JSON list of C-alpha atoms in Angstrom, two decimals:
[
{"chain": "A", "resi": 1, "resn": "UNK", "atom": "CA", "xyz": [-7.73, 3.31, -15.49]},
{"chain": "A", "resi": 2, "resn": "UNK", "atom": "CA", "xyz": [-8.07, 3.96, -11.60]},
{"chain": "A", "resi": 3, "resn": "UNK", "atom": "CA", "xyz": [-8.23, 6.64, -9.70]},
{"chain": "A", "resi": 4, "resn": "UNK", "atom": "CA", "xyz": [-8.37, 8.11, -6.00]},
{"chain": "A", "resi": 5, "resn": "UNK", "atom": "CA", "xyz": [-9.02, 10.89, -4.84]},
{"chain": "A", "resi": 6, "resn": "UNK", "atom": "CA", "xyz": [-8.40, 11.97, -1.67]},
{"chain": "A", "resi": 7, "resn": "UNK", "atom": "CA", "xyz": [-8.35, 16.30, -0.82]},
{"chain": "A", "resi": 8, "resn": "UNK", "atom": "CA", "xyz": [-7.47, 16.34, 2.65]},
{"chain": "A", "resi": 9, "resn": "UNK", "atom": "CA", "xyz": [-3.60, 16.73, 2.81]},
{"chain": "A", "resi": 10, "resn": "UNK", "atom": "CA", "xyz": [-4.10, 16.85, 6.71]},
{"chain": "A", "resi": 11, "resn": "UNK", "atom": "CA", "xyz": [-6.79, 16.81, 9.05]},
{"chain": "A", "resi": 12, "resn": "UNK", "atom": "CA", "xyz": [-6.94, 17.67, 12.57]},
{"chain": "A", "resi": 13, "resn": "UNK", "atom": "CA", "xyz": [-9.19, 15.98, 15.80]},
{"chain": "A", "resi": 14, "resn": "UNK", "atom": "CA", "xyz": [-9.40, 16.17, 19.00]},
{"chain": "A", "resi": 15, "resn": "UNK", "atom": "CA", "xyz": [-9.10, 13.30, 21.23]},
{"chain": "A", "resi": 16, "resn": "UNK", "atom": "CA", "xyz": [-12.42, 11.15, 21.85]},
{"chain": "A", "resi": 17, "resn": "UNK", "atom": "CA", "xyz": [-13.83, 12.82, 18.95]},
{"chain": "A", "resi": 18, "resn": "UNK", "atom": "CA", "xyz": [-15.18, 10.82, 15.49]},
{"chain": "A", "resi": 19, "resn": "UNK", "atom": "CA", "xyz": [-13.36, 12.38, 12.58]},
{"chain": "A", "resi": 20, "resn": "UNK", "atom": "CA", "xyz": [-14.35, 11.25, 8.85]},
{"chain": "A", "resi": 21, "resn": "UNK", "atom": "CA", "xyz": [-11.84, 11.08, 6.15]},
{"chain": "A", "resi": 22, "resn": "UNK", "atom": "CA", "xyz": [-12.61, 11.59, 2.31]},
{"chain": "A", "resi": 23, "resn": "UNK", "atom": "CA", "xyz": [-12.24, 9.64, -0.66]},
{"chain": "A", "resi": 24, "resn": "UNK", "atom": "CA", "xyz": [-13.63, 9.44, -3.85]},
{"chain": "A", "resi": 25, "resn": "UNK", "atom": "CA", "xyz": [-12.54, 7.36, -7.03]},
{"chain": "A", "resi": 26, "resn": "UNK", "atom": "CA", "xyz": [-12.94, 6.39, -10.47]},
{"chain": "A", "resi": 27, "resn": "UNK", "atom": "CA", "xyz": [-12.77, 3.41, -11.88]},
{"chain": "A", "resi": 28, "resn": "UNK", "atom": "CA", "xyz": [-14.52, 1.01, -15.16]},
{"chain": "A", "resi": 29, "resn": "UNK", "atom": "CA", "xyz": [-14.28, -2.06, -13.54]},
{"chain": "A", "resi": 30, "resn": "UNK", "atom": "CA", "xyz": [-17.62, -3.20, -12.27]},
{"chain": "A", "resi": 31, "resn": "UNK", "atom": "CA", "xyz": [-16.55, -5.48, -9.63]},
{"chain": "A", "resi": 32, "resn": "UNK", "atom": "CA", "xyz": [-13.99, -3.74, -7.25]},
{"chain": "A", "resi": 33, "resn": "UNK", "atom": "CA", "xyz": [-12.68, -3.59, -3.53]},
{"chain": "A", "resi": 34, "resn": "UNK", "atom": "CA", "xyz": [-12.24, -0.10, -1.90]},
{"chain": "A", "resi": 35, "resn": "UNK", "atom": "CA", "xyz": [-9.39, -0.59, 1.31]},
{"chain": "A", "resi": 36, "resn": "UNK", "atom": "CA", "xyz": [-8.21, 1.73, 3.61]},
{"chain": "A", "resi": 37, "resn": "UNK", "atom": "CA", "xyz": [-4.61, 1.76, 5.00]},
{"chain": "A", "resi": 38, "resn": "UNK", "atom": "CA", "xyz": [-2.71, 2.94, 8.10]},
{"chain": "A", "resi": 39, "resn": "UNK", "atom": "CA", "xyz": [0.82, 4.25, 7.81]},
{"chain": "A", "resi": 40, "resn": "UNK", "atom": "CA", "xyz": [2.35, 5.11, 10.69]},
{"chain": "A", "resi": 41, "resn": "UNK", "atom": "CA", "xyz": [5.82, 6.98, 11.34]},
{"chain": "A", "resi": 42, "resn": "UNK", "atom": "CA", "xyz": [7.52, 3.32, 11.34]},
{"chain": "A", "resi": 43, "resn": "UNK", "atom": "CA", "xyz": [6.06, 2.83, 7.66]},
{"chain": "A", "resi": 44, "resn": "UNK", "atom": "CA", "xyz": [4.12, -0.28, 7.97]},
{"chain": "A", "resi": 45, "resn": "UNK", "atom": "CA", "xyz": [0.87, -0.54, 6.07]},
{"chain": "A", "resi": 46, "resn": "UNK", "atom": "CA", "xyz": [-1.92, -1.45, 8.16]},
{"chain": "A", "resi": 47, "resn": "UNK", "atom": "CA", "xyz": [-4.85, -2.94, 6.96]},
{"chain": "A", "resi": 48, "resn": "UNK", "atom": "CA", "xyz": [-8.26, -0.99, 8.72]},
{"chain": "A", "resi": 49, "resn": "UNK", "atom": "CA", "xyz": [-11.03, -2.42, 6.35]},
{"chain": "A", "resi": 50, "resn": "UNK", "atom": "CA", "xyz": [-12.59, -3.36, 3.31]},
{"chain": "A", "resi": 51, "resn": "UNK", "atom": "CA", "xyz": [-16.01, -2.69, 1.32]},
{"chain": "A", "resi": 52, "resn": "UNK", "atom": "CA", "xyz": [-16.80, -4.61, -2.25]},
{"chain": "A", "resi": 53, "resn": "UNK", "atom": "CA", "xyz": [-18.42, -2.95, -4.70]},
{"chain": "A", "resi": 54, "resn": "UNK", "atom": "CA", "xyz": [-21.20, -5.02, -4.33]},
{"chain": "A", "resi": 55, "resn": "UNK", "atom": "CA", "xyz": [-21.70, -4.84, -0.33]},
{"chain": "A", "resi": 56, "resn": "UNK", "atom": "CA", "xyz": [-25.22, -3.46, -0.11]},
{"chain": "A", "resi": 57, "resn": "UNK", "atom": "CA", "xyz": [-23.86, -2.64, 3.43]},
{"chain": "A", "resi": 58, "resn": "UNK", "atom": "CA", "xyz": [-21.29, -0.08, 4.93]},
{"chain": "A", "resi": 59, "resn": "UNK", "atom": "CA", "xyz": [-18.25, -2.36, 6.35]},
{"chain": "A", "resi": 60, "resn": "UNK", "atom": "CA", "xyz": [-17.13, -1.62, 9.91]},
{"chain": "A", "resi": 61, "resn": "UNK", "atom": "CA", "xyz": [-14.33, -2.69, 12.02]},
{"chain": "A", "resi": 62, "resn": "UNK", "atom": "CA", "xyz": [-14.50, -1.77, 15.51]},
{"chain": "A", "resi": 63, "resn": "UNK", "atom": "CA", "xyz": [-14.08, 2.21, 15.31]},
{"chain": "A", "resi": 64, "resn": "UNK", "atom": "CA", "xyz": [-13.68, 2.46, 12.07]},
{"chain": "A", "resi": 65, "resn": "UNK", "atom": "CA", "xyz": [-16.16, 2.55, 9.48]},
{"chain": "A", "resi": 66, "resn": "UNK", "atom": "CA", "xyz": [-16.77, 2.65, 5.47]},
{"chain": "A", "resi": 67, "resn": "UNK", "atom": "CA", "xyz": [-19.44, 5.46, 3.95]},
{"chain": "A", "resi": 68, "resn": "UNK", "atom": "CA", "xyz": [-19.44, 3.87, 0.73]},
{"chain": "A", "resi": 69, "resn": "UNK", "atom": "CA", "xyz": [-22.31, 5.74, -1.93]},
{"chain": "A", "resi": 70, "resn": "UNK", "atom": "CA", "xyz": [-22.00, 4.01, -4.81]},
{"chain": "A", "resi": 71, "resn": "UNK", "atom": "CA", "xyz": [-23.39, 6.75, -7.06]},
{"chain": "A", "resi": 72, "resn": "UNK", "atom": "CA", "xyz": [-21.41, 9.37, -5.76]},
{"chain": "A", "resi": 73, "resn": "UNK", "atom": "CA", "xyz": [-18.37, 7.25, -6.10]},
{"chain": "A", "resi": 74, "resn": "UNK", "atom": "CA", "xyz": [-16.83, 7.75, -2.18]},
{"chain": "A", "resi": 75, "resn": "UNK", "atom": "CA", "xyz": [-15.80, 5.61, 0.55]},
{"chain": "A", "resi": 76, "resn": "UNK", "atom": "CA", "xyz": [-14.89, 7.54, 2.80]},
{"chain": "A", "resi": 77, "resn": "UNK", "atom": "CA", "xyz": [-13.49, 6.60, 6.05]},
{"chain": "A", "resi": 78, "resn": "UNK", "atom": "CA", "xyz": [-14.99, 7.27, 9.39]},
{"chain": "A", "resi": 79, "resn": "UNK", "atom": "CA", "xyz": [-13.09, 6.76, 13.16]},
{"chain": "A", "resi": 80, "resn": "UNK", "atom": "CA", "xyz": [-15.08, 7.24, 16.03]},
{"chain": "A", "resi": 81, "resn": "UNK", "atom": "CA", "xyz": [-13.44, 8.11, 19.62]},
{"chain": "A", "resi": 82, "resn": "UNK", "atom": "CA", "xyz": [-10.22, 9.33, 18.40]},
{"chain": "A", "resi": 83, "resn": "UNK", "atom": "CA", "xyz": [-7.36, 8.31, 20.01]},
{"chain": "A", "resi": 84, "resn": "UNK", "atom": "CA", "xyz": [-3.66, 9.86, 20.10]},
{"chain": "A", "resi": 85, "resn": "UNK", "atom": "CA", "xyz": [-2.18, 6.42, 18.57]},
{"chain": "A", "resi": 86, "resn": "UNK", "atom": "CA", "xyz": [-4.63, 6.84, 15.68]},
{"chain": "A", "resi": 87, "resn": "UNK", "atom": "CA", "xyz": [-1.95, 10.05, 14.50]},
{"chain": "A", "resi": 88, "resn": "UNK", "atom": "CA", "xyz": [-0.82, 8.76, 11.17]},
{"chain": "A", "resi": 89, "resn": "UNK", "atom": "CA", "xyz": [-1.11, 8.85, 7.00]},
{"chain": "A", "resi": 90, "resn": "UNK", "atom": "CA", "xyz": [-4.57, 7.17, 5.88]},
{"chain": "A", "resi": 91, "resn": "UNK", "atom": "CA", "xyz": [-4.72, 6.17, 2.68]},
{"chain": "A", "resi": 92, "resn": "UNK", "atom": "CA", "xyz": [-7.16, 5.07, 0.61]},
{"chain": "A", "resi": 93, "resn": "UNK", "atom": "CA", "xyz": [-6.93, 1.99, -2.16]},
{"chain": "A", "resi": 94, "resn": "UNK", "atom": "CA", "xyz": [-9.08, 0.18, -4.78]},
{"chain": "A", "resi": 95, "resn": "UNK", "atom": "CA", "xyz": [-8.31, -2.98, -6.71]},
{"chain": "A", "resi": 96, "resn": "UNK", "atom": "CA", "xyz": [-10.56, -5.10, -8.93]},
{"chain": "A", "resi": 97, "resn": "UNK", "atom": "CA", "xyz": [-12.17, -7.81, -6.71]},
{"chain": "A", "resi": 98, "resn": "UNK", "atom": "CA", "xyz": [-11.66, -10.44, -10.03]},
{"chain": "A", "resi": 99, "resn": "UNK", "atom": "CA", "xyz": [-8.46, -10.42, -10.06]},
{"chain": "A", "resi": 100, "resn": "UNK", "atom": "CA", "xyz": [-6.29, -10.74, -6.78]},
{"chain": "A", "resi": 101, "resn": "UNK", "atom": "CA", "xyz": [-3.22, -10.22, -9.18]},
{"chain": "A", "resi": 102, "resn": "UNK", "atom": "CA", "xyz": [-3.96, -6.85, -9.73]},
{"chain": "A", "resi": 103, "resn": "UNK", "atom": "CA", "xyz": [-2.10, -4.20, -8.07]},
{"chain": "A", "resi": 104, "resn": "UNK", "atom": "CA", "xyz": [-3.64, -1.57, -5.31]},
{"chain": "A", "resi": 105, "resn": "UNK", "atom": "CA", "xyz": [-4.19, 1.72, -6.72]},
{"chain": "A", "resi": 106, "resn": "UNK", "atom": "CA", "xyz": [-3.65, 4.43, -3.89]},
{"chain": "A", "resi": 107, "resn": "UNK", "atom": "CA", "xyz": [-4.68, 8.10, -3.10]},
{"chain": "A", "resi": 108, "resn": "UNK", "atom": "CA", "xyz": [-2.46, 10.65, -2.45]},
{"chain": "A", "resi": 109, "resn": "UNK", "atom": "CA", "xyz": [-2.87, 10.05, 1.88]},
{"chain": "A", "resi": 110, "resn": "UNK", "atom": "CA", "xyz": [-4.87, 12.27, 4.44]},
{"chain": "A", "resi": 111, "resn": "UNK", "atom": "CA", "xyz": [-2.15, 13.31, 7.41]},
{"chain": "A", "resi": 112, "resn": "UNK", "atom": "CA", "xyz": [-4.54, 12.81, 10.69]},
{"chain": "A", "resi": 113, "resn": "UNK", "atom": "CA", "xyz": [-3.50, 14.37, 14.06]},
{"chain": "A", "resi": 114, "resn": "UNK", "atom": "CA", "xyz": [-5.50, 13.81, 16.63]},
{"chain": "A", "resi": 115, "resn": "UNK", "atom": "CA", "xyz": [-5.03, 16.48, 19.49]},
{"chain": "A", "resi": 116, "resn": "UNK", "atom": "CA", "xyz": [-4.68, 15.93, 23.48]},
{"chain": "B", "resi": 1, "resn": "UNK", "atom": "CA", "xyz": [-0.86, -15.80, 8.70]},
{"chain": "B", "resi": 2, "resn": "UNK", "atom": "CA", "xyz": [-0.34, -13.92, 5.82]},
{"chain": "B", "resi": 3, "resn": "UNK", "atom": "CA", "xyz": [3.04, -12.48, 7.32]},
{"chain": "B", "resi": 4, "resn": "UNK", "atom": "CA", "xyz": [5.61, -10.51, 4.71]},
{"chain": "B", "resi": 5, "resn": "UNK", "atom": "CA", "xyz": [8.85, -9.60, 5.72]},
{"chain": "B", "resi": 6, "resn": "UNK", "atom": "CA", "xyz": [11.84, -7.71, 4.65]},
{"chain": "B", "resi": 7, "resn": "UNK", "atom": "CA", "xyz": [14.90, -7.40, 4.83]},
{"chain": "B", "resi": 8, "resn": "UNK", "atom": "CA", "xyz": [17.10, -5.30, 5.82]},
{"chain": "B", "resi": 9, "resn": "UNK", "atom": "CA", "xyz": [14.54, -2.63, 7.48]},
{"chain": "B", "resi": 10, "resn": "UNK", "atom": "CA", "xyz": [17.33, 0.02, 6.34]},
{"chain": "B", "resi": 11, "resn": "UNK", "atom": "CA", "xyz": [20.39, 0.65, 4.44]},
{"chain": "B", "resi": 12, "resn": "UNK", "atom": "CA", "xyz": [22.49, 3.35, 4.14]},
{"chain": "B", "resi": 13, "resn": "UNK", "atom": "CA", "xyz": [25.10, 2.96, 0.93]},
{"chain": "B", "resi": 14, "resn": "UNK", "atom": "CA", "xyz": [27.27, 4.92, -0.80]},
{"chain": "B", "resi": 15, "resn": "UNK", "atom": "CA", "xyz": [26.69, 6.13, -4.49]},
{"chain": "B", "resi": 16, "resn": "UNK", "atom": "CA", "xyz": [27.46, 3.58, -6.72]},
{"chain": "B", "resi": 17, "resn": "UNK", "atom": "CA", "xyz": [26.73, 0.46, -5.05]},
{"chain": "B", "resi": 18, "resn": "UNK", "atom": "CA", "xyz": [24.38, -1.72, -5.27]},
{"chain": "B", "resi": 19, "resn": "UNK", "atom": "CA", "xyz": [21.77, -3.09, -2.94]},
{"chain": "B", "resi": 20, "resn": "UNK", "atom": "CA", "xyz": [19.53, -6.15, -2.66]},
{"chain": "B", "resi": 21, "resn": "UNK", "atom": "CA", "xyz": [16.35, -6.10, -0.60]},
{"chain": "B", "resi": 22, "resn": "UNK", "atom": "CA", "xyz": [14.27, -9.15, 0.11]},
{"chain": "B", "resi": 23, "resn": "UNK", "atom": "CA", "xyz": [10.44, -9.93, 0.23]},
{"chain": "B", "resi": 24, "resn": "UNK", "atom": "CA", "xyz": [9.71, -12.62, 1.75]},
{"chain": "B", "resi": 25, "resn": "UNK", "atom": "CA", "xyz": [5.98, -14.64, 2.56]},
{"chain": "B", "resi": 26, "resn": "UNK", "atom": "CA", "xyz": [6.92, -16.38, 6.02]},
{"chain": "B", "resi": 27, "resn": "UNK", "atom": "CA", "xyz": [3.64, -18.64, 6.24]},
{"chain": "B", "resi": 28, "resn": "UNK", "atom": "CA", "xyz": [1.86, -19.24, 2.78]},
{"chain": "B", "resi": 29, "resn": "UNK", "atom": "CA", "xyz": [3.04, -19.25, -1.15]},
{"chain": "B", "resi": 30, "resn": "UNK", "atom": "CA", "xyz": [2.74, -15.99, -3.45]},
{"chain": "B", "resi": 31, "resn": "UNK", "atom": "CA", "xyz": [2.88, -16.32, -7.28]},
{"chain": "B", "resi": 32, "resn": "UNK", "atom": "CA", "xyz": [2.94, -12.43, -7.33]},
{"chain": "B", "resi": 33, "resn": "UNK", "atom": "CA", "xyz": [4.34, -9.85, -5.36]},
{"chain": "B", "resi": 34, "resn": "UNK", "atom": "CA", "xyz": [4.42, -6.63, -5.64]},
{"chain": "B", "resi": 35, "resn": "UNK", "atom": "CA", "xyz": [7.33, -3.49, -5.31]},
{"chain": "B", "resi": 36, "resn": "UNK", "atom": "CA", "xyz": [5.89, -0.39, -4.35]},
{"chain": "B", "resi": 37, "resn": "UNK", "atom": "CA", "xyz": [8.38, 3.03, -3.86]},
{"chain": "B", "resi": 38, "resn": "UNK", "atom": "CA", "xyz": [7.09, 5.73, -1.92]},
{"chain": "B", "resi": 39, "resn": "UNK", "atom": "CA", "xyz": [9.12, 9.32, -1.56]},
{"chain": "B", "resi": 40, "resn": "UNK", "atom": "CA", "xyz": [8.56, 11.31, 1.79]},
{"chain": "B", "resi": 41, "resn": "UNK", "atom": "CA", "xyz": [5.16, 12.52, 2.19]},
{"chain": "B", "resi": 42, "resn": "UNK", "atom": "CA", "xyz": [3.88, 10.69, -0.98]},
{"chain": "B", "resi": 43, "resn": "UNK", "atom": "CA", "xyz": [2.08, 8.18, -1.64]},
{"chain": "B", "resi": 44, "resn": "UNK", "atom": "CA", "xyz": [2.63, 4.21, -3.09]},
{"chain": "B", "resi": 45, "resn": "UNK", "atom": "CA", "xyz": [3.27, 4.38, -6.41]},
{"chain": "B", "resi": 46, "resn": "UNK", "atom": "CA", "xyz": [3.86, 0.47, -8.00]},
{"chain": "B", "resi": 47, "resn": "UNK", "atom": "CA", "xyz": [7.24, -0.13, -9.68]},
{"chain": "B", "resi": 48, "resn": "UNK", "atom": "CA", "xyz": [7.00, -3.33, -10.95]},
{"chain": "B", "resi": 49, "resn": "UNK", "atom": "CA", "xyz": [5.07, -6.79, -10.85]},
{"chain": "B", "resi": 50, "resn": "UNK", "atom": "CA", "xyz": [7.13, -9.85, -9.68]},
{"chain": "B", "resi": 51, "resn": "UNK", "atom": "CA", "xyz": [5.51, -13.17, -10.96]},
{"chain": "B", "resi": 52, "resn": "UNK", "atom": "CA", "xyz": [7.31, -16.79, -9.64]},
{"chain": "B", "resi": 53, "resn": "UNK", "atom": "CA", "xyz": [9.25, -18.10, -12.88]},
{"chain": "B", "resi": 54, "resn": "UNK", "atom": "CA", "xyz": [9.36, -14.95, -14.75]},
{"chain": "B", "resi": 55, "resn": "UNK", "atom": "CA", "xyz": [10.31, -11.74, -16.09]},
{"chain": "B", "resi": 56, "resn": "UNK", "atom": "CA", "xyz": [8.94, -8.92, -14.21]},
{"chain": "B", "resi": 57, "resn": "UNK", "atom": "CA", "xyz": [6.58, -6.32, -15.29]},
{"chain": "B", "resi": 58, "resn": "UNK", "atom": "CA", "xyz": [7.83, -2.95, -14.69]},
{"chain": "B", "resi": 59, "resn": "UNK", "atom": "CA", "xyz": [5.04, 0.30, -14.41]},
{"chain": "B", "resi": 60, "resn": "UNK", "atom": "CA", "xyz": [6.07, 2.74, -16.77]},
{"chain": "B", "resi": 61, "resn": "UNK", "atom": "CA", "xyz": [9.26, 5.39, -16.26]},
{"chain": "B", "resi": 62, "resn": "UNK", "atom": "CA", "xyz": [10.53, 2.10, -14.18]},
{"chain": "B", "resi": 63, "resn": "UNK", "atom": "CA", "xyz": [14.33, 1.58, -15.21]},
{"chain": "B", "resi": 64, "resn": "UNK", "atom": "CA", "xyz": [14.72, -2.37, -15.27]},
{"chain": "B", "resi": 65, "resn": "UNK", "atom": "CA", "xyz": [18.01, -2.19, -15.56]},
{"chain": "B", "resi": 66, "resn": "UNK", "atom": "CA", "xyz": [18.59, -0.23, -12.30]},
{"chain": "B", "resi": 67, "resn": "UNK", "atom": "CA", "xyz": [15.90, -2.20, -10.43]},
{"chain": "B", "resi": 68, "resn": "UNK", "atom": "CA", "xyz": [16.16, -5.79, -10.96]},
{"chain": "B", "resi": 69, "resn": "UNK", "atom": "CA", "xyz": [13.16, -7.85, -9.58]},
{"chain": "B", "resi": 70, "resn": "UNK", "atom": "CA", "xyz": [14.08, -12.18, -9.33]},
{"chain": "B", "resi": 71, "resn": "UNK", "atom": "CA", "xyz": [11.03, -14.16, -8.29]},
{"chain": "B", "resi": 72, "resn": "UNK", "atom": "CA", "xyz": [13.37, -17.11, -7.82]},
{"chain": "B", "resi": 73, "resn": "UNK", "atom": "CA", "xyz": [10.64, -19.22, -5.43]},
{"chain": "B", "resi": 74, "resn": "UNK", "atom": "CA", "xyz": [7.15, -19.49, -3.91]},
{"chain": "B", "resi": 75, "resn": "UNK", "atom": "CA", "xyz": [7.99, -17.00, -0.99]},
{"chain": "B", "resi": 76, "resn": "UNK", "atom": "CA", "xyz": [10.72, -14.81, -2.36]},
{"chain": "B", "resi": 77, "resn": "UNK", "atom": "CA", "xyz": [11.13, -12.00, -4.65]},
{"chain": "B", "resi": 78, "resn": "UNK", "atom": "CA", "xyz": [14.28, -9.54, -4.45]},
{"chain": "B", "resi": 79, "resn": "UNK", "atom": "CA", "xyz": [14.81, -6.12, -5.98]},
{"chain": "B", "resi": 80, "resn": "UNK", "atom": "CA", "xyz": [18.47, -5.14, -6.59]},
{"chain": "B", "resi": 81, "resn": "UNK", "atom": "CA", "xyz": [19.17, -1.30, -6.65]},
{"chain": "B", "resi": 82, "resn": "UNK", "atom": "CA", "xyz": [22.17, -1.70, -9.18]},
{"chain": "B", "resi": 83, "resn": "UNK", "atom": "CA", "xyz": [24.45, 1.43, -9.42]},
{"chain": "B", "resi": 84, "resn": "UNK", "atom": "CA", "xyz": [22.24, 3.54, -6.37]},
{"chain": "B", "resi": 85, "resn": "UNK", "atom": "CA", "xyz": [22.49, 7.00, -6.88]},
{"chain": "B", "resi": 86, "resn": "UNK", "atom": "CA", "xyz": [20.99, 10.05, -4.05]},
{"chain": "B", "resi": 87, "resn": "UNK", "atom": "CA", "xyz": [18.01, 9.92, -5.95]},
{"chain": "B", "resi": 88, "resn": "UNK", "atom": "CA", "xyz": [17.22, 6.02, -5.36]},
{"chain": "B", "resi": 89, "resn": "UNK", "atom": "CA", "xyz": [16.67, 7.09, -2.04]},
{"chain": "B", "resi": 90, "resn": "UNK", "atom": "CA", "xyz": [13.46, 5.84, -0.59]},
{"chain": "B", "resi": 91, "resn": "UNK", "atom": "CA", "xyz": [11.36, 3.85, 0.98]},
{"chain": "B", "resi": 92, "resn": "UNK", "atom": "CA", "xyz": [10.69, 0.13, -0.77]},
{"chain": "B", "resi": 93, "resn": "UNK", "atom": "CA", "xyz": [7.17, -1.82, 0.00]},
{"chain": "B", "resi": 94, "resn": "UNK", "atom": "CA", "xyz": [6.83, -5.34, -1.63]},
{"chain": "B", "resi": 95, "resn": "UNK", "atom": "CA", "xyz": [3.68, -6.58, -0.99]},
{"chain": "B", "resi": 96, "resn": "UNK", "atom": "CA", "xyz": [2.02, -10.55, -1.32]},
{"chain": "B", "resi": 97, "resn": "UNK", "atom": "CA", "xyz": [-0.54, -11.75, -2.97]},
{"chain": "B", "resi": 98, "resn": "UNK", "atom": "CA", "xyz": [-2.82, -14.64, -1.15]},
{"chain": "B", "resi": 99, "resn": "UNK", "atom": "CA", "xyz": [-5.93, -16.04, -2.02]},
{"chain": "B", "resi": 100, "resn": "UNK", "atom": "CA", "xyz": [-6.00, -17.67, 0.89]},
{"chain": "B", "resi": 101, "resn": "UNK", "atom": "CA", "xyz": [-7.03, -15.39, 3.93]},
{"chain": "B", "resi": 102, "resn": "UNK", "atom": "CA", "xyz": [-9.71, -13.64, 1.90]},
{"chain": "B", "resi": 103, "resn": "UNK", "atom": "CA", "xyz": [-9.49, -9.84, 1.60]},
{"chain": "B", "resi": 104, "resn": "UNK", "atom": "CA", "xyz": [-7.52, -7.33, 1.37]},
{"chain": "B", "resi": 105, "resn": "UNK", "atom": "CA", "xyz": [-5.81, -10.39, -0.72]},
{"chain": "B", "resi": 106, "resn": "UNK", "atom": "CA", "xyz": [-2.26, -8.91, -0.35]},
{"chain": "B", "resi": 107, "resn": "UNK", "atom": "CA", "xyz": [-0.37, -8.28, 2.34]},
{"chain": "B", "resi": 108, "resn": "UNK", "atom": "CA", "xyz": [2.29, -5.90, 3.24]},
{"chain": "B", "resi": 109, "resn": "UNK", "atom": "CA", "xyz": [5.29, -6.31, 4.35]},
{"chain": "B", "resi": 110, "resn": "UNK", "atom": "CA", "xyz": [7.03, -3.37, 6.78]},
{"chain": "B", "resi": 111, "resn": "UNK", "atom": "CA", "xyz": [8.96, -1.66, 3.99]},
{"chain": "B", "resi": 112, "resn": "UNK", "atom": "CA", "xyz": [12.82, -0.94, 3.76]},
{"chain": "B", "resi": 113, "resn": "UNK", "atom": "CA", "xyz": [14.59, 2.51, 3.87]},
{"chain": "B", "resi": 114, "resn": "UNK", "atom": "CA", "xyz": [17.35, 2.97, 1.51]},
{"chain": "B", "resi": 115, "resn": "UNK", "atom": "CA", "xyz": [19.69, 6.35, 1.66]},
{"chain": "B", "resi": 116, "resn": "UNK", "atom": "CA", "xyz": [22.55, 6.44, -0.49]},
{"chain": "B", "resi": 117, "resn": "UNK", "atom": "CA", "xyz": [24.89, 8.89, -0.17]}
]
């Protein structure tokens, strides 16, 4: 079975600032994709970026990008320059990378707020 | 590419009713889809897996009678709330799967908000 982790209900920033989000999982499968999502107040999940289990390196996409450690079992998610429109949920996801008909698996969400 | 709609955005019914929302992929083919419910301030949790052709698999606790799933074609999937009660309020996210545009493999689409009253 999957799992994520993520233990920051909400988190707080101020503008122009990087802010890093946690997220840690557990999983058996040895070939998996870690995701992270967007939600804002509309609802609509937005893709941010992607890291395989095998990537030697971190992803990045634009300001955002993946800490992945392996060992430790995190990916956590890292914005640089804050800006007010990044104010939403954040959640983290993992699927097996083998098998696109596999469902996402998602963490409970991290509440962001970036500040004026 | 790789655009999932539904339909409608919202609803608002009364108790009793029932209501049909639609997945739809606008610009490629999706053997599977996905129906995700997600309470306020929770997360995704999966309800069911809709596969072109046939029966649905429903995630545990899932009543298939009250949520019926049809994968009737290549690009749509519908989920009837049959008999909504107060507590089938929520917000419904199908979601796509593609091979096609590479990762994250399955796309969204923007999610309909049912109330019943």
């Amino acid at each position: 079975a999957q799992k994520i982790t993520q233990t920051q209900p909400g988190m707080f920033v101020q503008e122009k600032e990087a802010v890093t989000l946690d997220c840690t999982y557990d999983t058996s499968d040895q070939s998996y994709g870690l995701f992270w999502y967007k939600q804002p107040s509309s609802g609509e999940m937005i893709f941010l970026i992607y890291q395989g289990s095998y990537d030697e390196q971190n992803a990045t996409e634009g300001r955002y990008s993946l800490n992945f450690q392996k060992a430790r079992k995190s990916a956590n998610l890292v914005i640089s320059a804050s800006q007010l429109g990044d104010s939403a949920m954040y959640f983290c996801a993992m699927r097996p990378t083998d098998n696109y008909g596999q469902n996402f698996v998602f963490g409970p969400g991290t509440r962001l707020s970036v500040l004026p | 590419g790789a655009v999932v709609s539904q339909h409608p955005s919202w609803v608002i019914c009364k108790s009793g009713t029932s209501v049909k929302i639609e997945c739809r992929s606008l610009d490629f083919q999706a053997t599977t889809m996905f129906w995700y419910r997600q309470f306020p301030k929770q997360s995704l949790m999966l309800m069911a897996t809709s596969n072109e052709g046939s029966k649905a698999t429903y995630e545990q606790g899932v009543e298939k009678d009250k949520f019926l799933i049809n994968h009737a074609s290549l690009t749509l999937s519908t989920l009837t709330v049959t008999s909504a009660h107060p507590e089938d309020s929520s917000f419904y996210i199908c979601s796509a799967m593609s091979a096609d545009y590479g990762e994250p493999g399955q796309f969204f689409g923007p999610g309909t908000r049912l109330t019943v009253l």
